[in-house]
PDB file of C-alpha atoms in Angstrom:
ATOM      1  CA  UNK A   1      38.170 -15.463 -27.646  1.00  0.00           C
ATOM      2  CA  UNK A   2      36.536 -13.687 -25.192  1.00  0.00           C
ATOM      3  CA  UNK A   3      33.931 -11.671 -27.699  1.00  0.00           C
ATOM      4  CA  UNK A   4      33.784 -14.944 -28.931  1.00  0.00           C
ATOM      5  CA  UNK A   5      32.268 -16.315 -25.273  1.00  0.00           C
ATOM      6  CA  UNK A   6      29.734 -13.560 -25.003  1.00  0.00           C
ATOM      7  CA  UNK A   7      28.516 -14.041 -28.697  1.00  0.00           C
ATOM      8  CA  UNK A   8      27.904 -17.555 -27.506  1.00  0.00           C
ATOM      9  CA  UNK A   9      26.522 -16.795 -23.738  1.00  0.00           C
ATOM     10  CA  UNK A  10      24.133 -14.031 -25.079  1.00  0.00           C
ATOM     11  CA  UNK A  11      23.053 -16.865 -27.723  1.00  0.00           C
ATOM     12  CA  UNK A  12      22.004 -19.353 -25.243  1.00  0.00           C
ATOM     13  CA  UNK A  13      21.099 -16.694 -22.589  1.00  0.00           C
ATOM     14  CA  UNK A  14      18.580 -15.522 -25.904  1.00  0.00           C
ATOM     15  CA  UNK A  15      17.527 -19.956 -26.564  1.00  0.00           C
ATOM     16  CA  UNK A  16      17.064 -20.262 -23.002  1.00  0.00           C
ATOM     17  CA  UNK A  17      14.242 -17.191 -22.752  1.00  0.00           C
ATOM     18  CA  UNK A  18      12.607 -18.339 -25.984  1.00  0.00           C
ATOM     19  CA  UNK A  19      12.345 -22.549 -24.667  1.00  0.00           C
ATOM     20  CA  UNK A  20      11.549 -20.700 -21.278  1.00  0.00           C
ATOM     21  CA  UNK A  21       8.603 -18.429 -22.502  1.00  0.00           C
ATOM     22  CA  UNK A  22       7.595 -21.594 -25.651  1.00  0.00           C
ATOM     23  CA  UNK A  23       7.105 -23.567 -22.296  1.00  0.00           C
ATOM     24  CA  UNK A  24       5.004 -21.082 -20.370  1.00  0.00           C
ATOM     25  CA  UNK A  25       2.474 -20.528 -23.179  1.00  0.00           C
ATOM     26  CA  UNK A  26       2.223 -24.509 -23.150  1.00  0.00           C
ATOM     27  CA  UNK A  27       2.040 -25.032 -20.120  1.00  0.00           C
ATOM     28  CA  UNK A  28      -0.725 -22.297 -20.070  1.00  0.00           C
ATOM     29  CA  UNK A  29      -2.313 -24.000 -22.859  1.00  0.00           C
ATOM     30  CA  UNK A  30      -2.255 -27.116 -21.128  1.00  0.00           C
ATOM     31  CA  UNK A  31      -4.069 -26.108 -18.293  1.00  0.00           C
ATOM     32  CA  UNK A  32      -7.209 -24.362 -20.726  1.00  0.00           C
ATOM     33  CA  UNK A  33      -7.637 -26.630 -22.535  1.00  0.00           C
ATOM     34  CA  UNK A  34      -9.743 -29.006 -20.691  1.00  0.00           C
ATOM     35  CA  UNK A  35     -11.965 -25.652 -19.858  1.00  0.00           C
ATOM     36  CA  UNK A  36     -12.285 -24.960 -23.426  1.00  0.00           C
ATOM     37  CA  UNK A  37     -13.062 -28.095 -24.557  1.00  0.00           C
ATOM     38  CA  UNK A  38     -16.017 -28.536 -21.715  1.00  0.00           C
ATOM     39  CA  UNK A  39     -17.714 -25.430 -22.516  1.00  0.00           C
ATOM     40  CA  UNK A  40     -17.225 -26.173 -26.291  1.00  0.00           C
ATOM     41  CA  UNK A  41     -19.394 -29.223 -24.922  1.00  0.00           C
ATOM     42  CA  UNK A  42     -21.121 -28.169 -23.172  1.00  0.00           C
ATOM     43  CA  UNK A  43     -22.189 -25.562 -26.115  1.00  0.00           C
ATOM     44  CA  UNK A  44     -22.885 -27.989 -27.994  1.00  0.00           C
ATOM     45  CA  UNK A  45     -25.668 -30.413 -25.370  1.00  0.00           C
ATOM     46  CA  UNK A  46     -28.667 -31.530 -25.879  1.00  0.00           C
ATOM     47  CA  UNK A  47     -30.127 -28.899 -23.288  1.00  0.00           C
ATOM     48  CA  UNK A  48     -27.973 -25.550 -25.071  1.00  0.00           C
ATOM     49  CA  UNK A  49     -29.295 -26.316 -28.062  1.00  0.00           C
ATOM     50  CA  UNK A  50     -32.810 -26.006 -27.083  1.00  0.00           C
ATOM     51  CA  UNK A  51     -32.105 -23.294 -25.063  1.00  0.00           C
ATOM     52  CA  UNK A  52     -30.778 -21.838 -28.951  1.00  0.00           C
ATOM     53  CA  UNK A  53     -33.672 -23.199 -31.140  1.00  0.00           C
ATOM     54  CA  UNK A  54     -36.313 -21.216 -28.002  1.00  0.00           C
ATOM     55  CA  UNK A  55     -34.553 -17.770 -28.144  1.00  0.00           C
ATOM     56  CA  UNK A  56     -34.047 -18.160 -32.270  1.00  0.00           C
ATOM     57  CA  UNK A  57     -37.597 -19.450 -32.990  1.00  0.00           C
ATOM     58  CA  UNK A  58     -39.738 -18.629 -29.561  1.00  0.00           C
ATOM     59  CA  UNK A  59     -38.418 -15.599 -28.256  1.00  0.00           C
ATOM     60  CA  UNK A  60     -39.822 -12.956 -30.368  1.00  0.00           C
ATOM     61  CA  UNK A  61     -43.021 -13.787 -29.891  1.00  0.00           C
ATOM     62  CA  UNK A  62     -42.860 -13.549 -26.584  1.00  0.00           C
ATOM     63  CA  UNK A  63     -43.194 -10.382 -24.091  1.00  0.00           C
ATOM     64  CA  UNK A  64     -40.440  -9.160 -23.413  1.00  0.00           C
ATOM     65  CA  UNK A  65     -41.410  -6.054 -21.555  1.00  0.00           C
ATOM     66  CA  UNK A  66     -42.176  -8.175 -18.735  1.00  0.00           C
ATOM     67  CA  UNK A  67     -38.104 -10.036 -18.849  1.00  0.00           C
ATOM     68  CA  UNK A  68     -38.524 -13.651 -17.495  1.00  0.00           C
ATOM     69  CA  UNK A  69     -41.976 -12.696 -16.313  1.00  0.00           C
ATOM     70  CA  UNK A  70     -43.410 -12.737 -19.587  1.00  0.00           C
ATOM     71  CA  UNK A  71     -41.773 -16.293 -20.608  1.00  0.00           C
ATOM     72  CA  UNK A  72     -43.211 -19.920 -20.167  1.00  0.00           C
ATOM     73  CA  UNK A  73     -42.395 -21.855 -17.621  1.00  0.00           C
ATOM     74  CA  UNK A  74     -39.752 -23.892 -19.735  1.00  0.00           C
ATOM     75  CA  UNK A  75     -38.632 -20.683 -21.611  1.00  0.00           C
ATOM     76  CA  UNK A  76     -37.597 -18.791 -18.579  1.00  0.00           C
ATOM     77  CA  UNK A  77     -35.311 -21.852 -17.697  1.00  0.00           C
ATOM     78  CA  UNK A  78     -34.043 -22.597 -20.861  1.00  0.00           C
ATOM     79  CA  UNK A  79     -32.600 -18.525 -21.407  1.00  0.00           C
ATOM     80  CA  UNK A  80     -31.396 -18.677 -17.867  1.00  0.00           C
ATOM     81  CA  UNK A  81     -29.587 -21.281 -18.652  1.00  0.00           C
ATOM     82  CA  UNK A  82     -28.414 -20.069 -21.705  1.00  0.00           C
ATOM     83  CA  UNK A  83     -27.730 -16.359 -20.827  1.00  0.00           C
ATOM     84  CA  UNK A  84     -25.995 -18.337 -17.242  1.00  0.00           C
ATOM     85  CA  UNK A  85     -23.442 -19.570 -19.695  1.00  0.00           C
ATOM     86  CA  UNK A  86     -22.465 -17.427 -22.045  1.00  0.00           C
ATOM     87  CA  UNK A  87     -22.057 -14.981 -18.713  1.00  0.00           C
ATOM     88  CA  UNK A  88     -20.305 -17.663 -17.526  1.00  0.00           C
ATOM     89  CA  UNK A  89     -16.980 -17.642 -20.336  1.00  0.00           C
ATOM     90  CA  UNK A  90     -17.487 -14.492 -20.961  1.00  0.00           C
ATOM     91  CA  UNK A  91     -15.961 -14.186 -17.474  1.00  0.00           C
ATOM     92  CA  UNK A  92     -13.499 -16.437 -18.115  1.00  0.00           C
ATOM     93  CA  UNK A  93     -12.552 -14.704 -21.036  1.00  0.00           C
ATOM     94  CA  UNK A  94     -12.721 -11.165 -19.499  1.00  0.00           C
ATOM     95  CA  UNK A  95     -10.308 -12.317 -17.092  1.00  0.00           C
ATOM     96  CA  UNK A  96      -7.868 -14.167 -19.411  1.00  0.00           C
ATOM     97  CA  UNK A  97      -8.225 -17.597 -18.622  1.00  0.00           C
ATOM     98  CA  UNK A  98      -9.984 -18.235 -21.509  1.00  0.00           C
ATOM     99  CA  UNK A  99      -8.615 -16.632 -25.096  1.00  0.00           C
ATOM    100  CA  UNK A 100     -10.993 -14.651 -27.085  1.00  0.00           C
ATOM    101  CA  UNK A 101      -9.952 -16.288 -29.918  1.00  0.00           C
ATOM    102  CA  UNK A 102     -10.996 -19.600 -30.190  1.00  0.00           C
ATOM    103  CA  UNK A 103     -14.123 -18.855 -28.321  1.00  0.00           C
ATOM    104  CA  UNK A 104     -14.862 -15.616 -31.573  1.00  0.00           C
ATOM    105  CA  UNK A 105     -13.824 -18.889 -34.368  1.00  0.00           C
ATOM    106  CA  UNK A 106     -15.956 -21.884 -32.806  1.00  0.00           C
ATOM    107  CA  UNK A 107     -19.090 -19.703 -31.331  1.00  0.00           C
ATOM    108  CA  UNK A 108     -19.046 -16.448 -32.033  1.00  0.00           C
ATOM    109  CA  UNK A 109     -22.256 -16.455 -34.552  1.00  0.00           C
ATOM    110  CA  UNK A 110     -23.878 -17.748 -31.521  1.00  0.00           C
ATOM    111  CA  UNK A 111     -23.485 -14.971 -29.032  1.00  0.00           C
ATOM    112  CA  UNK A 112     -23.767 -12.558 -31.553  1.00  0.00           C
ATOM    113  CA  UNK A 113     -27.037 -13.896 -32.085  1.00  0.00           C
ATOM    114  CA  UNK A 114     -28.352 -14.787 -28.640  1.00  0.00           C
ATOM    115  CA  UNK A 115     -27.523 -11.719 -27.026  1.00  0.00           C
ATOM    116  CA  UNK A 116     -29.446  -9.456 -29.598  1.00  0.00           C
ATOM    117  CA  UNK A 117     -32.324 -11.224 -28.787  1.00  0.00           C
ATOM    118  CA  UNK A 118     -32.416 -11.177 -25.247  1.00  0.00           C
ATOM    119  CA  UNK A 119     -30.994  -7.721 -25.242  1.00  0.00           C
ATOM    120  CA  UNK A 120     -34.763  -6.185 -24.257  1.00  0.00           C
ATOM    121  CA  UNK A 121     -34.892  -8.834 -22.206  1.00  0.00           C
ATOM    122  CA  UNK A 122     -31.871  -8.098 -20.095  1.00  0.00           C
ATOM    123  CA  UNK A 123     -32.914  -4.291 -20.272  1.00  0.00           C
ATOM    124  CA  UNK A 124     -35.973  -5.001 -18.267  1.00  0.00           C
ATOM    125  CA  UNK A 125     -34.693  -7.525 -15.597  1.00  0.00           C
ATOM    126  CA  UNK A 126     -31.254  -5.403 -15.257  1.00  0.00           C
ATOM    127  CA  UNK A 127     -34.715  -2.703 -14.272  1.00  0.00           C
ATOM    128  CA  UNK A 128     -36.613  -4.627 -12.499  1.00  0.00           C
ATOM    129  CA  UNK A 129     -33.334  -5.761  -9.986  1.00  0.00           C
ATOM    130  CA  UNK A 130     -32.851  -1.818  -9.470  1.00  0.00           C
ATOM    131  CA  UNK A 131     -36.995  -1.165  -9.127  1.00  0.00           C
ATOM    132  CA  UNK A 132     -36.558  -4.839  -6.342  1.00  0.00           C
ATOM    133  CA  UNK A 133     -33.225  -2.939  -4.586  1.00  0.00           C
ATOM    134  CA  UNK A 134     -31.553  -5.646  -5.855  1.00  0.00           C
ATOM    135  CA  UNK A 135     -27.397  -4.570  -5.474  1.00  0.00           C
ATOM    136  CA  UNK A 136     -25.497  -3.809  -8.558  1.00  0.00           C
ATOM    137  CA  UNK A 137     -28.678  -4.823 -10.677  1.00  0.00           C
ATOM    138  CA  UNK A 138     -26.521  -3.574 -14.248  1.00  0.00           C
ATOM    139  CA  UNK A 139     -23.883  -6.012 -13.299  1.00  0.00           C
ATOM    140  CA  UNK A 140     -26.873  -8.642 -14.367  1.00  0.00           C
ATOM    141  CA  UNK A 141     -25.811 -10.582 -17.552  1.00  0.00           C
ATOM    142  CA  UNK A 142     -22.699  -8.295 -17.493  1.00  0.00           C
ATOM    143  CA  UNK A 143     -19.924 -10.671 -18.883  1.00  0.00           C
ATOM    144  CA  UNK A 144     -22.618 -11.672 -21.051  1.00  0.00           C
ATOM    145  CA  UNK A 145     -22.311  -8.488 -22.948  1.00  0.00           C
ATOM    146  CA  UNK A 146     -18.442  -7.873 -22.248  1.00  0.00           C
ATOM    147  CA  UNK A 147     -18.574 -11.241 -24.501  1.00  0.00           C
ATOM    148  CA  UNK A 148     -20.612  -9.942 -27.225  1.00  0.00           C
ATOM    149  CA  UNK A 149     -18.438  -6.447 -28.261  1.00  0.00           C
ATOM    150  CA  UNK A 150     -15.009  -8.703 -27.752  1.00  0.00           C
ATOM    151  CA  UNK A 151     -17.148 -11.293 -30.413  1.00  0.00           C
ATOM    152  CA  UNK A 152     -17.838  -7.917 -32.558  1.00  0.00           C
ATOM    153  CA  UNK A 153     -14.256  -6.732 -31.952  1.00  0.00           C
ATOM    154  CA  UNK A 154     -12.964 -10.125 -33.488  1.00  0.00           C
ATOM    155  CA  UNK A 155     -15.288 -11.703 -35.834  1.00  0.00           C
ATOM    156  CA  UNK A 156     -15.660 -15.292 -36.206  1.00  0.00           C
ATOM    157  CA  UNK A 157     -13.656 -15.005 -39.855  1.00  0.00           C
ATOM    158  CA  UNK A 158     -11.133 -13.188 -38.310  1.00  0.00           C
ATOM    159  CA  UNK A 159     -10.189 -15.313 -35.177  1.00  0.00           C
ATOM    160  CA  UNK A 160     -10.083 -18.154 -37.435  1.00  0.00           C
ATOM    161  CA  UNK A 161      -8.278 -16.757 -40.667  1.00  0.00           C
ATOM    162  CA  UNK A 162      -5.683 -15.551 -37.488  1.00  0.00           C
ATOM    163  CA  UNK A 163      -4.225 -18.642 -36.903  1.00  0.00           C
ATOM    164  CA  UNK A 164      -1.576 -20.441 -38.425  1.00  0.00           C
ATOM    165  CA  UNK A 165      -3.654 -23.139 -38.663  1.00  0.00           C
ATOM    166  CA  UNK A 166      -6.633 -21.646 -41.017  1.00  0.00           C
ATOM    167  CA  UNK A 167      -6.420 -22.583 -44.637  1.00  0.00           C
ATOM    168  CA  UNK A 168     -10.076 -22.237 -45.618  1.00  0.00           C
ATOM    169  CA  UNK A 169     -10.500 -18.432 -47.515  1.00  0.00           C
ATOM    170  CA  UNK A 170     -12.910 -15.913 -45.968  1.00  0.00           C
ATOM    171  CA  UNK A 171     -16.563 -15.695 -47.143  1.00  0.00           C
TER     172      UNK A 171
END
């Protein structure tokens, strides 16, 4: 009889722990969901779509050795906005506010292609900030750079296929 009571108590404790863990995960997701939805919505905005088009189509023709100063005024604004967007997103991922998997699964290709086109410009801007004695010049776009590396480690295809609800085959 005592063994049966002990077994029932252990099962109840295990179930209680499992349910508590599940509730904690649901609570975390409920808090993160609005942030992720807003981030994805902003990425689809006309302004950031224009910025991505600029980076892919017009940035290669600019003199990146001058950093942002080598871009036309509108291009500077577009590049800054896009870079800050990815830098902010990178900070949220790095600090565990947003998980990397949905970011990589949905935005991974953009993160990679934009960083690879902007990296020379970022390097020049960091060097210019160092020459101007600005504090911590290498920190400029560091979260964006880290996000790029995280997405390379967990590519979009892997992030999507890793979820239990993904049904499409890898391409």
